[in-house]
Amino acid sequence: MQFESLETPALLLDQTRMARNIARLRERLAPMGVTLRPHVKTNKSADVTRELGGPAHPITVSTLKEAEYFLAHGWRDILYAVGVVPSKLPHIDRLVAGGARLSIVLDNVEAACAVAQYCQEHALFLPVLIEIDTDGHRSGVAPEDPLLLDIAAQLPGTPSSGAWLAGVMTHAGESYNCRSQAAIEACAEQERAGAVRAAARLREAGYEAPVVSVGSTPTAHFARSLEGVTEVRAGVYVFFDLVMHGLGVCALDDIALSVLCTVIGHQREKGWLITDAGWMAMSRDRGTSRQAVDQGYGLVCDVDGEPLGELIVADANQEHGVIRHRSDPQATPMLPIGTLLRILPNHACATGAQHDAYHVLRGPDHTVHARWPRLNGWGAL
Amino acid sequence: MQFESLETPALLLDQTRMARNIARLRERLAPMGVTLRPHVKTNKSADVTRELGGPAHPITVSTLKEAEYFLAHGWRDILYAVGVVPSKLPHIDRLVAGGARLSIVLDNVEAACAVAQYCQEHALFLPVLIEIDTDGHRSGVAPEDPLLLDIAAQLPGTPSSGAWLAGVMTHAGESYNCRSQAAIEACAEQERAGAVRAAARLREAGYEAPVVSVGSTPTAHFARSLEGVTEVRAGVYVFFDLVMHGLGVCALDDIALSVLCTVIGHQREKGWLITDAGWMAMSRDRGTSRQAVDQGYGLVCDVDGEPLGELIVADANQEHGVIRHRSDPQATPMLPIGTLLRILPNHACATGAQHDAYHVLRGPDHTVHARWPRLNGWGAL
């Protein structure tokens, strides 16, 4: 099947670009002595994740639905990387009973107490990572915070029973706001040093805490040292996107995801092309709006994936995209009604989630080799 | 089942509020002699749309997948309100063959020619509305544009055969940017007058063009006259949202949708509550950012749906929401880990689309009476 026969909008995945992206990070990390634990929240697809190494490899998930889905497809070593709350423990327990080797994260005494009590009452073994805040971005305990040891003290498990303090994890979310490679390198070092310091404090206090888990796509690609780190998490690197391009992490022609759309109208006086890919197909993510080059709702390419000069999706309604030249609307070419275009997304995680499947291409030809379904939502499968 | 046992985040729908919203617009329009053709792109659910009157009533859709889904659930009189392109005609043809009385819209000569040719070659009857641009917001032909008659001339059908010029449609998208009720009233009059004028031009040229279709939730609620209009479209009115509240179209306690979430962490020094409803659950829609009161990613309510002072979701990651007091972070109450909260969304269409079902409540008790699935995506069912 040629993608020209897809009903637009439709999500395209260039498998050749994806393979190159996957190989790039794998090869970068291989000599650094760390495990890569991909974050599958970006792709939410067993077919995509199989390309990362298959079910024998560890993964990171952002929801218990992802954990359940990947367990059903054979993955067992799964880190659920969003702070746990007591109400989710029965679902976690079912996944462990179903064969998952699930690890969880938390950053407070209340959750640690509840997890420990649940594990004791249900004879459940759960490795627990304490979330460390290395950049003030989101959740976590600062590396030097006394709270770190208070939380650890609530986790009485052993490496084979109960709620066991397996180590620490952190995410350098601020790396998305960097303006240079040097700034990303500095972020990466701050992420590494904070996590390693927190683990050292735990070890000084007598805990084994073998796991030091760090990661974000920018820091994974530019960290100069990963000394003391045991595993790296990243998700967007598989597809890349315009935000990563704006950060200097990838080239435009590394971006493996695009949204196929059709020109449905013109507003000639305003220099607008109207398409059928609005914010529902692109997502409302405007991540490049804070970067040096604002790509609107996406960068416009021809059917072969080549950028069409300076055309961007400048505005979007639910099912309408407004394409124009980024600085001179009168320079917008009035492409004929029915023209197919491919839009590179700001944020792969957000755009992917608007779709229920990937249409898989291999390089520049237009053949759809496969349709790979993807997961969305929460709760039980 | 009580909603306390749902896994968060989860989408809640207050059926009592929804019924009041539905009755409000129905009662407003009843004496005005127009047909209400709800836009089901907001709810994408047969169960919700049944509450609007059931399959005997006309509806508006934004995708052919919606058309196919609602046809499968019994609806037949369906307006597909996004400019058609030739590649979608075979799908439209299948829907008509399956019993749909489908109308389409277009705003250019190329599409009109292609539709007419397809209808002739396939003995297909399709009512066509020419899209009118009454406010420069998006697609459409200006009411006085000579192009209007050029398009009409391409549509040679009759009221029972071929591509038939059934009339005009317009959408006052700019009404979302109004700052007062008077401004919305002016928008509504501009929308009405432009559509009626375009229809008059067609009739003066000898076309019957019986349909004059207008609509947006703000203008539907504040139009002072609908003279010459035959039908009104609106979608958000069923649920309402913070953007509509900011426009003065509804009260906060009219908003029928909310996202149930759980407090999963604290950043006490910054006055942050971390929850498990990030932008994946709320959508990336920041529609209130252009309004007088910016609600962040949503307004925070307690489990009974009562706003908690001035708490908003100030920032969001994929599966993390950051809640704080909108002006004084130190005034954020450090609610215990595990606390359930309900977040009112900026934009019902966008937040709904992040979920696969509504959990239906009836007023202030916490019982989930039903789980109503909803549609997402594009293409064939």
PDB file of C-alpha atoms in Angstrom, chain A residues 146-337:
ATOM      1  CA  PRO A 146      17.538  15.070  55.240  1.00  0.00           C
ATOM      2  CA  LEU A 147      14.205  13.755  53.933  1.00  0.00           C
ATOM      3  CA  LEU A 148      16.143  11.294  51.773  1.00  0.00           C
ATOM      4  CA  LEU A 149      17.131   9.233  54.800  1.00  0.00           C
ATOM      5  CA  ASP A 150      13.696   9.610  56.394  1.00  0.00           C
ATOM      6  CA  ILE A 151      12.167   8.006  53.307  1.00  0.00           C
ATOM      7  CA  ALA A 152      14.797   5.274  53.181  1.00  0.00           C
ATOM      8  CA  ALA A 153      14.073   4.431  56.813  1.00  0.00           C
ATOM      9  CA  GLN A 154      10.494   3.504  55.865  1.00  0.00           C
ATOM     10  CA  LEU A 155      11.610   0.830  53.403  1.00  0.00           C
ATOM     11  CA  PRO A 156      12.527  -2.305  55.334  1.00  0.00           C
ATOM     12  CA  GLY A 157      12.639  -4.769  52.444  1.00  0.00           C
ATOM     13  CA  THR A 158      15.526  -6.915  51.254  1.00  0.00           C
ATOM     14  CA  PRO A 159      16.673  -7.588  47.662  1.00  0.00           C
ATOM     15  CA  SER A 160      14.092 -10.350  47.502  1.00  0.00           C
ATOM     16  CA  SER A 161      11.232  -9.350  49.796  1.00  0.00           C
ATOM     17  CA  GLY A 162       9.058  -6.432  50.807  1.00  0.00           C
ATOM     18  CA  ALA A 163       9.527  -2.812  49.775  1.00  0.00           C
ATOM     19  CA  TRP A 164      13.234  -2.730  49.000  1.00  0.00           C
ATOM     20  CA  LEU A 165      15.255   0.460  48.574  1.00  0.00           C
ATOM     21  CA  ALA A 166      16.845  -0.335  45.223  1.00  0.00           C
ATOM     22  CA  GLY A 167      18.384   3.087  44.675  1.00  0.00           C
ATOM     23  CA  VAL A 168      17.643   6.493  43.192  1.00  0.00           C
ATOM     24  CA  MET A 169      16.317   7.981  39.964  1.00  0.00           C
ATOM     25  CA  THR A 170      16.223  11.486  38.551  1.00  0.00           C
ATOM     26  CA  HIS A 171      15.118  13.213  35.365  1.00  0.00           C
ATOM     27  CA  ALA A 172      16.816  16.353  34.068  1.00  0.00           C
ATOM     28  CA  GLY A 173      13.629  17.938  32.799  1.00  0.00           C
ATOM     29  CA  GLU A 174      15.271  21.351  32.666  1.00  0.00           C
ATOM     30  CA  SER A 175      17.502  20.091  29.862  1.00  0.00           C
ATOM     31  CA  TYR A 176      14.590  20.817  27.520  1.00  0.00           C
ATOM     32  CA  ASN A 177      15.081  24.505  28.230  1.00  0.00           C
ATOM     33  CA  CYS A 178      18.790  24.626  27.378  1.00  0.00           C
ATOM     34  CA  ARG A 179      20.109  26.993  24.721  1.00  0.00           C
ATOM     35  CA  SER A 180      23.405  25.340  23.824  1.00  0.00           C
ATOM     36  CA  GLN A 181      25.221  22.029  23.815  1.00  0.00           C
ATOM     37  CA  ALA A 182      27.415  23.315  26.632  1.00  0.00           C
ATOM     38  CA  ALA A 183      24.304  24.015  28.683  1.00  0.00           C
ATOM     39  CA  ILE A 184      23.024  20.477  28.049  1.00  0.00           C
ATOM     40  CA  GLU A 185      26.388  19.067  29.091  1.00  0.00           C
ATOM     41  CA  ALA A 186      26.168  21.084  32.296  1.00  0.00           C
ATOM     42  CA  CYS A 187      22.616  19.804  32.883  1.00  0.00           C
ATOM     43  CA  ALA A 188      23.792  16.251  32.346  1.00  0.00           C
ATOM     44  CA  GLU A 189      26.611  16.650  34.844  1.00  0.00           C
ATOM     45  CA  GLN A 190      24.240  18.181  37.399  1.00  0.00           C
ATOM     46  CA  GLU A 191      21.843  15.268  36.857  1.00  0.00           C
ATOM     47  CA  ARG A 192      24.615  12.694  37.214  1.00  0.00           C
ATOM     48  CA  ALA A 193      26.273  14.319  40.201  1.00  0.00           C
ATOM     49  CA  GLY A 194      22.994  14.819  42.081  1.00  0.00           C
ATOM     50  CA  ALA A 195      21.878  11.245  41.612  1.00  0.00           C
ATOM     51  CA  VAL A 196      25.288   9.819  42.482  1.00  0.00           C
ATOM     52  CA  ARG A 197      25.489  12.035  45.567  1.00  0.00           C
ATOM     53  CA  ALA A 198      22.068  10.911  46.770  1.00  0.00           C
ATOM     54  CA  ALA A 199      23.033   7.255  46.285  1.00  0.00           C
ATOM     55  CA  ALA A 200      26.276   7.863  48.159  1.00  0.00           C
ATOM     56  CA  ARG A 201      24.387   9.324  51.108  1.00  0.00           C
ATOM     57  CA  LEU A 202      22.159   6.267  51.201  1.00  0.00           C
ATOM     58  CA  ARG A 203      25.164   3.931  51.028  1.00  0.00           C
ATOM     59  CA  GLU A 204      26.927   5.871  53.765  1.00  0.00           C
ATOM     60  CA  ALA A 205      23.832   5.259  55.858  1.00  0.00           C
ATOM     61  CA  GLY A 206      24.100   1.528  55.268  1.00  0.00           C
ATOM     62  CA  TYR A 207      21.740   0.957  52.351  1.00  0.00           C
ATOM     63  CA  GLU A 208      22.903  -0.997  49.341  1.00  0.00           C
ATOM     64  CA  ALA A 209      20.959   1.166  46.848  1.00  0.00           C
ATOM     65  CA  PRO A 210      22.611  -0.325  43.768  1.00  0.00           C
ATOM     66  CA  VAL A 211      20.583   1.522  41.121  1.00  0.00           C
ATOM     67  CA  VAL A 212      21.423   5.047  39.968  1.00  0.00           C
ATOM     68  CA  SER A 213      18.995   5.847  37.156  1.00  0.00           C
ATOM     69  CA  VAL A 214      19.197   9.127  35.218  1.00  0.00           C
ATOM     70  CA  GLY A 215      17.935  10.369  31.946  1.00  0.00           C
ATOM     71  CA  SER A 216      16.379  12.628  29.409  1.00  0.00           C
ATOM     72  CA  THR A 217      16.974  12.576  25.672  1.00  0.00           C
ATOM     73  CA  PRO A 218      19.170  15.715  25.661  1.00  0.00           C
ATOM     74  CA  THR A 219      21.372  14.693  28.601  1.00  0.00           C
ATOM     75  CA  ALA A 220      21.666  11.088  27.377  1.00  0.00           C
ATOM     76  CA  HIS A 221      23.189  12.363  24.128  1.00  0.00           C
ATOM     77  CA  PHE A 222      25.585  14.923  25.626  1.00  0.00           C
ATOM     78  CA  ALA A 223      26.649  13.659  29.059  1.00  0.00           C
ATOM     79  CA  ARG A 224      30.446  13.679  29.132  1.00  0.00           C
ATOM     80  CA  SER A 225      30.614  11.348  32.109  1.00  0.00           C
ATOM     81  CA  LEU A 226      28.200   8.795  33.483  1.00  0.00           C
ATOM     82  CA  GLU A 227      30.456   7.750  36.326  1.00  0.00           C
ATOM     83  CA  GLY A 228      28.441   6.197  39.115  1.00  0.00           C
ATOM     84  CA  VAL A 229      25.342   5.906  36.952  1.00  0.00           C
ATOM     85  CA  THR A 230      23.951   2.410  36.354  1.00  0.00           C
ATOM     86  CA  GLU A 231      21.155   3.122  33.887  1.00  0.00           C
ATOM     87  CA  VAL A 232      19.980   5.808  31.486  1.00  0.00           C
ATOM     88  CA  ARG A 233      16.390   6.487  30.522  1.00  0.00           C
ATOM     89  CA  ALA A 234      15.292   8.305  27.344  1.00  0.00           C
ATOM     90  CA  GLY A 235      12.218   8.143  25.141  1.00  0.00           C
ATOM     91  CA  VAL A 236      12.046  10.853  22.489  1.00  0.00           C
ATOM     92  CA  TYR A 237      15.404   9.772  20.989  1.00  0.00           C
ATOM     93  CA  VAL A 238      13.671   6.983  19.076  1.00  0.00           C
ATOM     94  CA  PHE A 239      11.676   9.455  16.963  1.00  0.00           C
ATOM     95  CA  PHE A 240      13.147  12.886  17.723  1.00  0.00           C
ATOM     96  CA  ASP A 241      11.116  16.040  17.031  1.00  0.00           C
ATOM     97  CA  LEU A 242      11.378  19.781  16.411  1.00  0.00           C
ATOM     98  CA  VAL A 243      12.052  20.577  20.073  1.00  0.00           C
ATOM     99  CA  MET A 244      15.059  18.236  20.002  1.00  0.00           C
ATOM    100  CA  HIS A 245      16.154  19.809  16.723  1.00  0.00           C
ATOM    101  CA  GLY A 246      15.845  23.273  18.267  1.00  0.00           C
ATOM    102  CA  LEU A 247      18.034  22.078  21.143  1.00  0.00           C
ATOM    103  CA  GLY A 248      20.672  20.872  18.698  1.00  0.00           C
ATOM    104  CA  VAL A 249      20.219  17.222  19.691  1.00  0.00           C
ATOM    105  CA  CYS A 250      19.245  16.019  16.208  1.00  0.00           C
ATOM    106  CA  ALA A 251      19.137  17.127  12.593  1.00  0.00           C
ATOM    107  CA  LEU A 252      15.841  17.802  10.851  1.00  0.00           C
ATOM    108  CA  ASP A 253      16.274  14.679   8.763  1.00  0.00           C
ATOM    109  CA  ASP A 254      16.578  12.542  11.884  1.00  0.00           C
ATOM    110  CA  ILE A 255      12.926  13.221  12.770  1.00  0.00           C
ATOM    111  CA  ALA A 256      11.154   9.926  12.112  1.00  0.00           C
ATOM    112  CA  LEU A 257       7.549  10.982  12.842  1.00  0.00           C
ATOM    113  CA  SER A 258       5.390  13.121  10.594  1.00  0.00           C
ATOM    114  CA  VAL A 259       1.704  13.763  10.083  1.00  0.00           C
ATOM    115  CA  LEU A 260       0.441  13.277   6.552  1.00  0.00           C
ATOM    116  CA  CYS A 261      -2.203  15.842   5.618  1.00  0.00           C
ATOM    117  CA  THR A 262      -4.036  17.234   2.607  1.00  0.00           C
ATOM    118  CA  VAL A 263      -4.469  20.805   1.377  1.00  0.00           C
ATOM    119  CA  ILE A 264      -8.233  21.446   1.624  1.00  0.00           C
ATOM    120  CA  GLY A 265      -8.427  25.177   0.940  1.00  0.00           C
ATOM    121  CA  HIS A 266      -6.718  28.520   0.314  1.00  0.00           C
ATOM    122  CA  GLN A 267      -7.025  32.017   1.690  1.00  0.00           C
ATOM    123  CA  ARG A 268      -5.046  33.669  -1.086  1.00  0.00           C
ATOM    124  CA  GLU A 269      -5.166  37.213   0.206  1.00  0.00           C
ATOM    125  CA  LYS A 270      -3.706  36.145   3.527  1.00  0.00           C
ATOM    126  CA  GLY A 271      -1.220  33.688   2.063  1.00  0.00           C
ATOM    127  CA  TRP A 272      -2.766  30.727   3.888  1.00  0.00           C
ATOM    128  CA  LEU A 273      -3.016  27.098   2.895  1.00  0.00           C
ATOM    129  CA  ILE A 274      -5.699  25.267   4.887  1.00  0.00           C
ATOM    130  CA  THR A 275      -5.097  21.573   5.609  1.00  0.00           C
ATOM    131  CA  ASP A 276      -6.920  18.797   7.418  1.00  0.00           C
ATOM    132  CA  ALA A 277      -4.237  18.447  10.122  1.00  0.00           C
ATOM    133  CA  GLY A 278      -5.289  20.749  12.951  1.00  0.00           C
ATOM    134  CA  TRP A 279      -4.356  20.551  16.606  1.00  0.00           C
ATOM    135  CA  MET A 280      -6.194  17.271  17.018  1.00  0.00           C
ATOM    136  CA  ALA A 281      -3.681  15.635  14.662  1.00  0.00           C
ATOM    137  CA  MET A 282      -0.600  17.650  15.737  1.00  0.00           C
ATOM    138  CA  SER A 283      -1.511  18.067  19.439  1.00  0.00           C
ATOM    139  CA  ARG A 284      -1.661  21.440  21.134  1.00  0.00           C
ATOM    140  CA  ASP A 285       2.038  21.172  22.018  1.00  0.00           C
ATOM    141  CA  ARG A 286       3.845  24.439  21.239  1.00  0.00           C
ATOM    142  CA  GLY A 287       7.197  23.386  22.684  1.00  0.00           C
ATOM    143  CA  THR A 288       9.211  25.335  20.112  1.00  0.00           C
ATOM    144  CA  SER A 289       7.515  28.607  21.116  1.00  0.00           C
ATOM    145  CA  ARG A 290      10.188  29.070  23.811  1.00  0.00           C
ATOM    146  CA  GLN A 291      13.046  28.266  21.440  1.00  0.00           C
ATOM    147  CA  ALA A 292      15.018  30.511  19.086  1.00  0.00           C
ATOM    148  CA  VAL A 293      12.963  29.261  16.119  1.00  0.00           C
ATOM    149  CA  ASP A 294       9.228  28.946  16.756  1.00  0.00           C
ATOM    150  CA  GLN A 295       7.889  26.219  14.461  1.00  0.00           C
ATOM    151  CA  GLY A 296       4.223  26.966  15.149  1.00  0.00           C
ATOM    152  CA  TYR A 297       2.329  23.662  15.236  1.00  0.00           C
ATOM    153  CA  GLY A 298       4.906  21.996  12.979  1.00  0.00           C
ATOM    154  CA  LEU A 299       7.282  22.334  10.057  1.00  0.00           C
ATOM    155  CA  VAL A 300       5.888  21.604   6.596  1.00  0.00           C
ATOM    156  CA  CYS A 301       7.571  19.059   4.293  1.00  0.00           C
ATOM    157  CA  ASP A 302       6.654  17.653   0.915  1.00  0.00           C
ATOM    158  CA  VAL A 303       5.530  14.040   0.511  1.00  0.00           C
ATOM    159  CA  ASP A 304       9.152  12.909   0.458  1.00  0.00           C
ATOM    160  CA  GLY A 305       9.807  14.509   3.835  1.00  0.00           C
ATOM    161  CA  GLU A 306      11.854  17.441   2.504  1.00  0.00           C
ATOM    162  CA  PRO A 307      11.141  20.780   4.243  1.00  0.00           C
ATOM    163  CA  LEU A 308       9.340  23.215   1.931  1.00  0.00           C
ATOM    164  CA  GLY A 309      11.344  26.335   2.551  1.00  0.00           C
ATOM    165  CA  GLU A 310      10.008  28.276   5.487  1.00  0.00           C
ATOM    166  CA  LEU A 311       6.460  26.934   5.650  1.00  0.00           C
ATOM    167  CA  ILE A 312       5.057  26.217   9.114  1.00  0.00           C
ATOM    168  CA  VAL A 313       1.654  25.369  10.541  1.00  0.00           C
ATOM    169  CA  ALA A 314       1.142  28.854  11.887  1.00  0.00           C
ATOM    170  CA  ASP A 315      -2.242  28.245  13.499  1.00  0.00           C
ATOM    171  CA  ALA A 316      -4.583  25.359  14.109  1.00  0.00           C
ATOM    172  CA  ASN A 317      -8.220  24.627  14.820  1.00  0.00           C
ATOM    173  CA  GLN A 318      -9.461  21.194  15.812  1.00  0.00           C
ATOM    174  CA  GLU A 319      -9.384  19.725  12.290  1.00  0.00           C
ATOM    175  CA  HIS A 320      -7.893  22.622  10.320  1.00  0.00           C
ATOM    176  CA  GLY A 321      -4.259  23.617  10.025  1.00  0.00           C
ATOM    177  CA  VAL A 322      -3.223  27.029   8.700  1.00  0.00           C
ATOM    178  CA  ILE A 323       0.065  26.841   6.795  1.00  0.00           C
ATOM    179  CA  ARG A 324       2.011  29.922   5.782  1.00  0.00           C
ATOM    180  CA  HIS A 325       5.546  31.150   5.213  1.00  0.00           C
ATOM    181  CA  ARG A 326       6.903  31.938   8.658  1.00  0.00           C
ATOM    182  CA  SER A 327       7.861  35.548   7.928  1.00  0.00           C
ATOM    183  CA  ASP A 328       6.285  36.534   4.606  1.00  0.00           C
ATOM    184  CA  PRO A 329       2.770  35.141   4.098  1.00  0.00           C
ATOM    185  CA  GLN A 330       2.739  36.387   0.528  1.00  0.00           C
ATOM    186  CA  ALA A 331       5.579  33.941  -0.189  1.00  0.00           C
ATOM    187  CA  THR A 332       3.349  30.959   0.644  1.00  0.00           C
ATOM    188  CA  PRO A 333       2.950  28.862  -2.513  1.00  0.00           C
ATOM    189  CA  MET A 334      -0.719  28.197  -3.244  1.00  0.00           C
ATOM    190  CA  LEU A 335      -0.318  24.427  -3.582  1.00  0.00           C
ATOM    191  CA  PRO A 336      -3.267  22.786  -5.325  1.00  0.00           C
ATOM    192  CA  ILE A 337      -6.259  21.408  -3.437  1.00  0.00           C
TER     193      ILE A 337
END
